[in-house]
């Protein structure tokens, strides 16, 4: 099993290109099943979850061509003949449930194994199922599978009890081919929802209000083929900016979109980081300074993203002062705390609140990644810890970061991957 070894103490300097968004590309790849012509997706990151999605699409019968060097997928959904997403493929990836809506809308049937993924808390599929039922499908959960059938779906009003990114994406995709108009209330507003809607619109969908709590979808008879470029990954962008803040360096993220991570930039400025935005370039300058501790409360977009909570906690570990971090999205998303404590951090957890008291320095030690974003926080902590930090179970990292150690090394970090 591979590990990452980091020797701390180097300030990061330079430019780093941001990859396509992991949280956008997966629903977009699944939504290609709705089309009746080839779909080309650009700016696709080279991630474990993307490769798993490609295998699942091929298992369903789609033609899949992947140019990893160019970051491009070409998908021909016209050859899809199956509607079962087996456990063997979806057990490692929560996003696999997003195949439900496209398969059901395009082929009238879907059997999707209940998904796996990071163990960061309960992410039930009941909202997804309720949305499909509202659109006229018959849905049952049997033997670990969601089994859904329908003729042509019918437009409906879908009012989510709680905000759910995945359920919004599934409902949005399914409604594009439903007869009549669908209104989705209490919809998630994340930039990745907007990106999915823009991809579907490029294929001929009629969608209004994506990025707001009410989305209106007017169903069409068919979606044609087309092309779409995935938006930049705001979480990867934020991770590099935090790395600059923690190491006392100066890093410019290129190919980024500042408007998608306004809450993160606000917190970095509050921590004392000089942030400059010039088009698709975001520079974080922290040369010669130590960050100030900042309070964080995670919330649905446009609030502070839960996917950046672990990284901000790592920064607070070596910041000046004391701060609280309130996690309101996932109940198990403090599993990285015990690993940060091994590095010498001062953190106390009480339910959904972590209180972090900054220390002058961390000390390298063997640690273990518990989920995707936790693995990034441990890499960040390793960048500033004295001595070497060895991070195990980095397969979590490969699910969401495209060559993180390669990019950090180009910025001056002493980091390597070992067997």
Coordinates of C-alpha atoms in Angstrom, one line a residue:
X1 CA 0.0 0.0 0.0
X2 CA 1.3 3.4 -0.9
X3 CA 2.1 6.2 1.6
X4 CA 3.1 9.8 1.4
X5 CA 6.1 11.1 3.3
X6 CA 6.4 14.8 4.0
X7 CA 9.4 16.7 5.5
X8 CA 8.2 19.9 6.9
X9 CA 9.7 23.4 7.1
X10 CA 9.7 24.7 3.5
X11 CA 7.7 27.8 2.5
X12 CA 5.7 27.1 -0.7
X13 CA 6.4 29.5 -3.6
X14 CA 5.1 29.6 -7.2
X15 CA 2.2 28.9 -9.4
X16 CA -0.1 25.8 -9.5
X17 CA -2.7 24.9 -12.1
X18 CA -6.1 23.9 -10.6
X19 CA -7.7 20.8 -12.0
X20 CA -11.3 20.2 -12.9
X21 CA -13.8 19.8 -10.0
X22 CA -14.2 16.3 -8.7
X23 CA -17.6 17.2 -7.2
X24 CA -18.8 18.5 -10.6
X25 CA -17.3 16.0 -13.0
X26 CA -19.0 12.9 -11.5
X27 CA -22.6 14.0 -11.8
X28 CA -21.8 15.4 -15.3
X29 CA -20.3 12.0 -16.4
X30 CA -23.4 10.2 -15.2
X31 CA -25.7 12.8 -16.8
X32 CA -24.2 12.0 -20.2
X33 CA -26.4 8.9 -20.1
X34 CA -29.4 11.1 -20.8
X35 CA -28.1 12.1 -24.3
X36 CA -28.8 10.3 -27.6
X37 CA -25.5 11.3 -29.1
X38 CA -21.8 11.5 -28.1
X39 CA -20.9 13.8 -25.3
X40 CA -17.4 15.2 -24.8
X41 CA -16.3 16.4 -21.4
X42 CA -13.2 18.5 -20.9
X43 CA -11.0 19.5 -18.0
X44 CA -11.6 16.1 -16.4
X45 CA -9.2 15.5 -13.4
X46 CA -7.3 12.2 -13.2
X47 CA -8.9 10.8 -10.1
X48 CA -9.8 7.3 -8.7
X49 CA -13.5 8.2 -8.6
X50 CA -13.4 9.4 -12.2
X51 CA -11.9 6.1 -13.3
X52 CA -14.5 4.2 -11.2
X53 CA -17.2 6.2 -13.0
X54 CA -15.8 5.4 -16.4
X55 CA -15.8 1.7 -15.5
X56 CA -19.4 1.9 -14.4
X57 CA -20.4 3.7 -17.6
X58 CA -18.7 1.0 -19.7
X59 CA -20.4 -1.7 -17.6
X60 CA -23.7 -0.3 -18.5
X61 CA -22.7 -0.5 -22.2
X62 CA -21.7 3.1 -23.0
X63 CA -18.7 3.7 -25.2
X64 CA -16.0 5.4 -23.2
X65 CA -12.8 7.0 -24.5
X66 CA -10.5 8.6 -22.0
X67 CA -7.5 10.8 -22.9
X68 CA -5.9 11.3 -19.4
X69 CA -3.2 13.5 -20.7
X70 CA -5.6 15.9 -22.3
X71 CA -8.1 15.6 -19.4
X72 CA -10.9 14.6 -21.8
X73 CA -13.7 12.0 -21.9
X74 CA -15.7 11.0 -24.9
X75 CA -18.9 9.1 -24.0
X76 CA -21.3 7.5 -26.4
X77 CA -24.4 6.6 -24.4
X78 CA -26.3 5.2 -27.4
X79 CA -25.0 1.7 -26.8
X80 CA -26.2 1.5 -23.2
X81 CA -28.1 -1.8 -22.8
X82 CA -28.0 -2.4 -19.1
X83 CA -29.5 -0.6 -16.1
X84 CA -27.8 -2.3 -13.1
X85 CA -24.9 -0.5 -11.2
X86 CA -23.4 -3.4 -9.3
X87 CA -22.0 -3.3 -5.8
X88 CA -18.5 -4.2 -6.9
X89 CA -18.2 -0.9 -8.7
X90 CA -20.1 1.5 -6.5
X91 CA -19.1 0.3 -3.1
X92 CA -16.2 2.8 -2.9
X93 CA -18.0 5.9 -4.2
X94 CA -21.0 7.7 -2.7
X95 CA -21.5 9.6 -6.0
X96 CA -22.5 6.4 -7.8
X97 CA -26.1 7.0 -6.7
X98 CA -26.2 9.8 -9.2
X99 CA -26.6 7.3 -12.0
X100 CA -30.1 6.6 -10.7
X101 CA -31.9 9.7 -12.2
X102 CA -30.2 9.5 -15.7
X103 CA -30.8 5.8 -16.1
X104 CA -34.4 6.0 -15.0
X105 CA -35.2 9.0 -17.2
X106 CA -33.5 7.7 -20.3
X107 CA -34.2 3.9 -20.1
X108 CA -37.2 3.6 -17.7
X109 CA -35.4 1.4 -15.2
X110 CA -32.4 1.5 -12.8
X111 CA -31.0 -0.8 -10.2
X112 CA -28.3 0.9 -8.2
X113 CA -26.4 -0.7 -5.3
X114 CA -26.5 1.4 -2.1
X115 CA -23.2 3.3 -2.3
X116 CA -20.1 3.4 -0.2
X117 CA -17.4 6.1 0.1
X118 CA -15.9 8.1 2.9
X119 CA -17.2 7.2 6.4
X120 CA -17.8 10.8 7.4
X121 CA -21.4 10.4 8.5
X122 CA -24.9 9.5 7.4
X123 CA -25.8 10.5 3.8
X124 CA -29.1 8.7 3.3
X125 CA -30.5 8.1 -0.1
X126 CA -34.1 8.7 1.0
X127 CA -34.2 12.2 -0.6
X128 CA -33.1 10.7 -3.9
X129 CA -35.8 8.1 -3.7
X130 CA -38.5 10.6 -2.8
X131 CA -37.5 12.7 -5.7
X132 CA -37.8 9.8 -8.2
X133 CA -41.2 8.8 -6.7
X134 CA -42.4 12.4 -7.0
X135 CA -41.6 12.2 -10.7
X136 CA -43.7 9.1 -11.1
X137 CA -41.3 6.2 -10.6
X138 CA -41.9 3.1 -8.6
X139 CA -39.0 2.7 -6.2
X140 CA -38.1 -0.1 -3.8
X141 CA -35.0 -0.9 -1.8
X142 CA -34.3 -4.6 -1.8
X143 CA -31.2 -6.7 -1.0
X144 CA -29.0 -3.6 -0.9
X145 CA -30.2 -2.2 -4.2
X146 CA -32.4 0.8 -5.1
X147 CA -34.7 -0.6 -7.8
X148 CA -36.7 2.0 -9.8
X149 CA -39.0 1.7 -12.8
X150 CA -41.2 4.1 -14.8
X151 CA -42.6 4.9 -18.1
X152 CA -41.8 8.5 -19.1
X153 CA -41.3 10.5 -15.9
X154 CA -43.8 13.3 -15.2
X155 CA -43.0 16.8 -14.1
X156 CA -43.7 17.5 -10.4
X157 CA -43.0 19.7 -7.5
X158 CA -40.1 18.4 -5.4
X159 CA -39.6 20.0 -2.0
X160 CA -36.6 18.7 -0.2
X161 CA -36.8 18.6 3.6
X162 CA -33.1 19.4 3.9
X163 CA -30.6 20.7 1.4
X164 CA -28.9 17.9 -0.4
X165 CA -26.4 18.4 -3.3
X166 CA -26.7 14.9 -4.6
X167 CA -30.4 14.7 -4.4
X168 CA -30.7 18.0 -6.2
X169 CA -28.4 16.7 -8.9
X170 CA -30.4 13.5 -9.3
X171 CA -33.7 15.3 -9.5
X172 CA -32.3 17.9 -11.9
X173 CA -30.9 15.2 -14.3
X174 CA -34.1 13.1 -14.2
X175 CA -36.4 16.0 -14.7
X176 CA -34.8 17.1 -18.0
X177 CA -36.6 14.2 -19.9
X178 CA -39.8 14.3 -17.9
X179 CA -43.0 15.4 -19.5
X180 CA -44.1 18.8 -18.3
X181 CA -42.4 21.1 -15.8
X182 CA -40.6 20.2 -12.6
X183 CA -40.0 22.7 -9.7
X184 CA -37.3 21.8 -7.2
X185 CA -37.6 23.7 -4.0
X186 CA -35.0 23.9 -1.3
X187 CA -32.5 23.0 -4.0
X188 CA -28.8 23.0 -3.2
X189 CA -27.0 26.1 -4.6
X190 CA -23.4 24.8 -5.0
X191 CA -21.4 25.9 -8.0
X192 CA -21.3 22.2 -9.0
X193 CA -25.1 22.3 -9.4
X194 CA -24.7 25.2 -11.8
X195 CA -22.0 23.4 -13.8
X196 CA -24.3 20.4 -14.2
X197 CA -27.1 22.6 -15.3
X198 CA -24.9 24.3 -17.8
X199 CA -23.8 20.9 -19.2
X200 CA -27.4 19.7 -19.5
X201 CA -28.3 23.0 -21.2
X202 CA -25.5 22.4 -23.7
X203 CA -27.2 19.1 -24.6
X204 CA -30.6 20.8 -25.0
X205 CA -32.2 20.9 -21.5
X206 CA -34.4 23.8 -20.5
X207 CA -33.4 24.7 -16.9
X208 CA -33.9 28.0 -15.0
X209 CA -32.7 29.0 -11.6
X210 CA -29.7 26.7 -11.0
X211 CA -27.7 28.0 -8.2
X212 CA -30.7 29.3 -6.3
X213 CA -33.1 27.5 -3.9
X214 CA -35.7 27.1 -6.6
X215 CA -34.9 25.3 -9.9
X216 CA -37.4 25.0 -12.7
X217 CA -36.9 22.3 -15.3
X218 CA -39.1 22.1 -18.4
X219 CA -38.9 18.6 -19.8
X220 CA -37.8 18.0 -23.4
X221 CA -38.3 15.0 -25.6
X222 CA -34.6 14.3 -26.1
X223 CA -31.1 15.6 -25.3
X224 CA -28.6 15.6 -28.2
X225 CA -24.9 15.1 -27.9
X226 CA -22.6 18.0 -27.1
X227 CA -19.5 19.2 -25.3
X228 CA -18.8 20.8 -21.9
X229 CA -15.8 21.9 -19.9
X230 CA -15.8 21.2 -16.2
X231 CA -15.4 24.1 -13.8
X232 CA -12.2 24.4 -11.7
X233 CA -12.1 22.6 -8.4
X234 CA -12.8 25.1 -5.6
X235 CA -11.7 22.7 -2.9
X236 CA -8.4 22.0 -4.5
X237 CA -7.9 25.7 -5.0
X238 CA -8.6 26.3 -1.3
X239 CA -6.3 23.6 -0.3
X240 CA -3.3 25.2 -2.1
X241 CA -4.1 28.6 -0.7
X242 CA -4.2 27.2 2.8
X243 CA -0.9 25.5 2.2
X244 CA 0.6 28.9 1.3
X245 CA -0.9 30.4 4.5
X246 CA 0.5 27.6 6.7
X247 CA 4.0 27.5 5.3
X248 CA 4.5 31.3 5.2
X249 CA 4.8 31.2 1.4
X250 CA 3.2 32.8 -1.6
X251 CA 1.2 30.6 -4.0
X252 CA -0.8 31.6 -7.1
X253 CA -3.6 29.2 -8.2
X254 CA -4.2 29.5 -11.9
X255 CA -7.3 28.5 -13.8
X256 CA -9.3 29.1 -10.7
X257 CA -12.7 30.8 -10.1
X258 CA -12.7 33.1 -7.1
X259 CA -16.5 33.5 -7.0
X260 CA -17.0 29.8 -6.2
X261 CA -15.0 30.0 -2.9
X262 CA -15.8 33.5 -1.5
X263 CA -16.4 32.1 2.0
X264 CA -12.9 30.4 2.0
X265 CA -11.2 33.6 0.8
X266 CA -12.9 35.6 3.4
X267 CA -11.6 33.3 6.2
X268 CA -8.1 33.4 4.8
X269 CA -8.2 37.2 4.7
X270 CA -9.4 37.1 8.3
X271 CA -6.4 34.9 9.1
X272 CA -4.1 37.6 7.8
X273 CA -3.4 36.2 4.3
X274 CA -3.0 38.7 1.5
X275 CA -5.4 37.5 -1.2
X276 CA -5.3 39.0 -4.7
X277 CA -7.6 38.0 -7.5
X278 CA -6.8 38.7 -11.1
X279 CA -9.2 37.0 -13.5
X280 CA -8.7 33.3 -13.1
X281 CA -5.6 33.7 -10.9
X282 CA -5.8 33.8 -7.1
X283 CA -2.6 34.7 -5.1
X284 CA -2.2 33.9 -1.4
X285 CA 0.8 35.7 0.1
X286 CA 1.8 34.9 3.7
X287 CA 5.5 35.5 3.5
X288 CA 7.1 36.1 6.9
X289 CA 3.9 35.9 8.9
X290 CA 2.0 33.4 11.0
X291 CA -1.8 33.0 10.4
X292 CA -4.3 34.1 13.0
X293 CA -6.8 31.5 14.3
X294 CA -10.3 31.9 12.7
X295 CA -13.7 30.5 13.8
X296 CA -15.4 28.4 11.2
X297 CA -19.0 27.1 10.9
X298 CA -19.7 24.8 7.9
X299 CA -22.9 25.4 6.0
X300 CA -24.4 24.8 2.5
X301 CA -23.3 27.1 -0.2
X302 CA -22.7 30.1 -0.1
X303 CA -21.6 29.3 3.5
X304 CA -18.2 27.8 4.4
X305 CA -17.9 24.4 2.6
X306 CA -17.6 21.3 4.8
X307 CA -15.0 20.0 2.3
X308 CA -12.6 22.7 3.5
X309 CA -13.2 22.2 7.2
X310 CA -10.3 19.8 7.8
X311 CA -7.8 22.1 5.9
X312 CA -8.8 25.1 8.0
X313 CA -8.5 23.0 11.2
X314 CA -4.9 22.2 10.1
X315 CA -4.2 25.9 9.7
X316 CA -5.7 26.7 13.1
X317 CA -3.4 24.1 14.6
X318 CA -0.3 26.3 14.0
X319 CA -2.1 29.7 14.0
X320 CA -1.8 32.4 16.7
X321 CA -4.7 32.2 19.1
X322 CA -7.7 29.9 19.7
X323 CA -10.7 29.2 17.4
X324 CA -13.7 27.0 17.2
X325 CA -14.8 24.9 14.3
X326 CA -18.5 23.9 14.1
X327 CA -19.3 21.1 11.7
X328 CA -23.0 21.2 10.8
X329 CA -23.1 19.0 7.7
X330 CA -21.6 15.6 8.6
X331 CA -21.6 14.2 12.2
X332 CA -18.4 12.1 11.8
X333 CA -16.2 14.7 10.1
X334 CA -13.8 15.2 13.0
X335 CA -12.0 11.8 12.5
X336 CA -8.8 13.7 11.5
X337 CA -8.6 15.2 14.9
X338 CA -6.9 12.2 16.5
X339 CA -4.3 12.1 13.8
X340 CA -3.6 15.8 14.1
X341 CA -3.2 15.2 17.9
X342 CA -0.4 12.7 17.0
X343 CA 1.4 15.6 15.4
X344 CA 1.2 17.7 18.5
X345 CA -1.9 19.7 17.9
X346 CA -4.1 21.0 20.7
X347 CA -7.7 20.2 19.9
X348 CA -10.7 19.5 22.1
X349 CA -13.9 18.1 20.6
X350 CA -17.4 18.5 22.1
X351 CA -20.0 17.1 19.8
X352 CA -20.0 19.0 16.6
X353 CA -17.6 21.6 17.9
X354 CA -13.8 21.5 17.9
X355 CA -11.8 24.0 19.8
X356 CA -8.3 24.5 18.4
X357 CA -5.5 26.2 20.3
X358 CA -2.6 27.1 18.0
X359 CA 0.8 25.8 18.9
X360 CA 4.2 27.1 17.8
X361 CA 5.2 23.9 16.0
X362 CA 4.0 20.4 15.1
X363 CA 6.2 17.3 15.2
X364 CA 6.2 14.8 12.4
X365 CA 4.8 11.3 13.1
X366 CA 3.1 8.4 11.3
X367 CA -0.6 9.2 10.7
X368 CA -3.5 7.5 8.9
X369 CA -6.0 9.2 6.5
X370 CA -9.6 8.5 7.5
X371 CA -11.3 10.2 4.6
X372 CA -10.7 12.3 1.5
X373 CA -10.4 15.8 3.0
X374 CA -8.8 14.5 6.2
X375 CA -6.0 13.2 4.1
X376 CA -5.4 16.6 2.7
X377 CA -5.3 18.1 6.2
X378 CA -2.6 15.7 7.2
X379 CA -0.5 16.6 4.2
X380 CA -0.9 20.3 5.1
X381 CA 0.1 19.6 8.7
X382 CA 3.1 17.6 7.5
X383 CA 4.3 20.6 5.4
X384 CA 4.9 22.5 8.7
X385 CA 5.8 19.7 11.1
X386 CA 9.4 19.3 12.3
X387 CA 10.8 16.1 10.8
X388 CA 9.0 13.6 8.7
X389 CA 5.3 12.8 8.6
X390 CA 4.2 9.6 7.0
X391 CA 0.6 9.4 5.8
X392 CA -1.0 6.0 5.3
X393 CA -4.2 5.0 3.5
X394 CA -3.7 7.7 0.8
X395 CA -6.1 6.0 -1.5
X396 CA -8.6 8.4 0.0
X397 CA -6.4 11.3 -1.3
X398 CA -6.4 9.8 -4.8
X399 CA -10.2 9.9 -4.9
X400 CA -10.3 13.7 -4.9
X401 CA -6.8 15.2 -5.7
X402 CA -5.1 15.0 -9.1
X403 CA -1.4 14.6 -8.3
X404 CA -1.4 16.6 -5.1
X405 CA 2.2 15.6 -4.1
X406 CA 3.5 16.3 -7.6
X407 CA 1.9 19.8 -7.5
X408 CA 3.2 20.5 -4.0
X409 CA 6.7 19.4 -4.9
X410 CA 6.7 21.8 -7.8
X411 CA 6.0 24.6 -5.3
X412 CA 9.0 23.6 -3.2
X413 CA 7.6 21.0 -0.8
X414 CA 9.7 18.0 0.3
X415 CA 7.1 15.4 -0.4
X416 CA 7.2 12.0 -2.0
X417 CA 5.0 8.9 -2.5
X418 CA 6.5 5.6 -1.5
X419 CA 5.3 1.9 -1.5

